[in-house]
Amino acid sequence: MRSLLAFIPALLFSGLALAEPLHGISMHGHPALPADFKNFPYVKPDVKKGGRVSYGVVGTFDSLNPFVLKGMRTTARGVWDPEFGNLLYEPLMQRSNDEPFSLYGLLAESAEWDDERSYIQFNMNPKAKWQDGKPVTPDDVIFTFNLLKEKGRPPFNSRLSGVEKMEKVGEHGVRFTFNENANRETPLILASSTPILPQHAIDPATFEQAGLSPVVGSGPYRIKTLRPGERVVWERDPNYWGKDVPAKVGFDNYDEISIIYFLQVTTMFEAFKKGDIDIYPEGDAINGTSDTSHWGQAYNFPAVHRGEIARDVFESRLPSGMFGLVFNTRRAIFADQKVREGLSFALDFEWMNRNILGGAFKRTQSYWQNSTLGAFGNAAGGRELALLGDTAKKLPPALLAGTYALPVTDGSGADRKVLKLAVDRLKEAGYTIKNGRMSDANGRALSFEIMTQNPAQERIALAYQRSLKLIGVDMAIRSVDDGQYQARSNSFDYDMIIRSLPSSLSPGAEQLNRWGSASRDANGSFNYAGVADPEVDRMLEALLQARSTEDFQAAVRAYDRLLTAGHYIIPLYYIGAQWVARWKYIERPEATPLLGNQKTSWWDARVQ
């Protein structure tokens, strides 16, 4: 007894100090759900499972490995894919879509950390199994992070950059001790944004070779059949270990999930009309296919008249994000901020909105618009000004006041007043119109190419091309297939592209991969604009290290102002609602969570 009593104080003051296991963790504050919660509030926990669903996507695939660059073209949907529920691989903890950033137990049934977040320990669920029946262990976790560090694509290859030590603790624990490169979000990223891979089923020597060989996961589904580039059919694993885990109750409701690939959105919609796919999401800003006229006019086919189609509008409570035309500032032609600003002014959004988009959209003015985190509509307060320091003096007064907005045209497609603003800004950058062409002092014409991947993006590009011609700027349009688009995006081989960068109420480490200097030249990163700005880096660090809600809000607003002032993207529009059409035999819960509709909680009502 004496030796045991002597041991306890030593343990308390050691690096493995006792901590209370937590059922959930949160970026700020505490998780909303108690330790004895039974399910997330936005699911139907007693749903009758079975039946099937067919989804449609635009594109193709030739790989089951989304974690590497080498040899990768496009990965089959569902492998590691929150939209479809991470069918094959799973993270350590599951995110609740009804909270800004809270995680609950999954492969790890609990976690332990200190107030400083100097470490996190994940306690693995002893019930967790791979689909071949072998247990998921701390060794699998350590194997995964080491493998992705060596051979993974961004951001998976940088997960350990903030980790000083990774070690197994006891039979079921794995602890990450952090170094000076970590921030307060690092433990949550480890918990939620990295798939855990099976050590016994992966050969590190061949991991980078993209292919379609059979794979083993811990998730609720496994591949039944696949036709490369055309279709993947997933079947529910009847022995799925996690079906009773509270964070998974009410999900994974189909016996079979088919994901069908189409070359065009129009073909996919025709398949929906025939019943070949069961759910059709309208307003896809990521692919540039948002069209209110389609939502209002295209649903006049027989199944609609028979009352077999439901059309749901979900009000998301998320910030706007940024959907627009991205300048690749790695190109010398776009290195000058005044050039980017002038070209931004030239886009006639009002004409585009009326003639192409059905006239129902409002223009995006900042990256976190429509939220308390955004710069637009919110003046910079004392905390924010202190963060910005001398940089605030370089920003337009209207931007600091929260009133900055892009010029509004008369919608004619040739508003001389706004076009003059564009020409004047380009003149400040050394360009003038000579013989009908916008040229620099050496007579070199201002010309560039925009890369598009579908007809909807082409329509946007054509409208912009029309405006640019009026001021002597030559913009070519290159349409490429999905595989080429992905490959060229990964290597930043473009002048301009059309992309969507969603925003959340808890921006964090993912922003490093979009706007941080370290990601500028990392192939496969999401830093499409090629930004490397020490002031942006400084605001990123501020939002990552913020402890209070007030400091976090100030940091995100300051960050938003810097990105807006940089004119890295020509903003288009955002969709405040989510529009989804479905055949009525696919039913859904009544509750809509903070992040909007969650198709992973829907079910087949034909099951008796």
PDB file of C-alpha atoms in Angstrom, residues 65 67-70 144-154 156-157 203-209:
ATOM      1  CA  ASN A  65      -7.067   6.748 -52.603  1.00  0.00           C
ATOM      2  CA  PHE A  67      -4.828  10.909 -49.703  1.00  0.00           C
ATOM      3  CA  VAL A  68      -1.940  11.060 -52.207  1.00  0.00           C
ATOM      4  CA  LEU A  69      -0.918  13.183 -55.170  1.00  0.00           C
ATOM      5  CA  LYS A  70       1.291  10.749 -57.053  1.00  0.00           C
ATOM      6  CA  THR A 144      -1.743   6.409 -40.203  1.00  0.00           C
ATOM      7  CA  PHE A 145      -0.198   9.686 -39.136  1.00  0.00           C
ATOM      8  CA  ASN A 146       3.330   8.531 -39.961  1.00  0.00           C
ATOM      9  CA  LEU A 147       2.278   7.188 -43.362  1.00  0.00           C
ATOM     10  CA  LEU A 148       0.428  10.366 -44.338  1.00  0.00           C
ATOM     11  CA  LYS A 149       3.321  12.502 -43.135  1.00  0.00           C
ATOM     12  CA  GLU A 150       5.651  10.668 -45.503  1.00  0.00           C
ATOM     13  CA  LYS A 151       3.406  10.030 -48.506  1.00  0.00           C
ATOM     14  CA  GLY A 152       0.187  12.007 -48.085  1.00  0.00           C
ATOM     15  CA  ARG A 153      -1.030  15.022 -50.007  1.00  0.00           C
ATOM     16  CA  PRO A 154      -1.714  18.385 -48.366  1.00  0.00           C
ATOM     17  CA  PHE A 156      -2.767  15.254 -44.597  1.00  0.00           C
ATOM     18  CA  ASN A 157       1.039  15.363 -44.832  1.00  0.00           C
ATOM     19  CA  ASP A 203       1.660  -1.703 -47.785  1.00  0.00           C
ATOM     20  CA  PRO A 204       3.479   1.639 -47.388  1.00  0.00           C
ATOM     21  CA  ALA A 205       5.643   0.809 -50.400  1.00  0.00           C
ATOM     22  CA  THR A 206       2.637   0.812 -52.738  1.00  0.00           C
ATOM     23  CA  PHE A 207       0.430   3.333 -50.924  1.00  0.00           C
ATOM     24  CA  GLU A 208       1.069   6.101 -53.460  1.00  0.00           C
ATOM     25  CA  GLN A 209      -0.007   4.008 -56.411  1.00  0.00           C
TER      26      GLN A 209
END
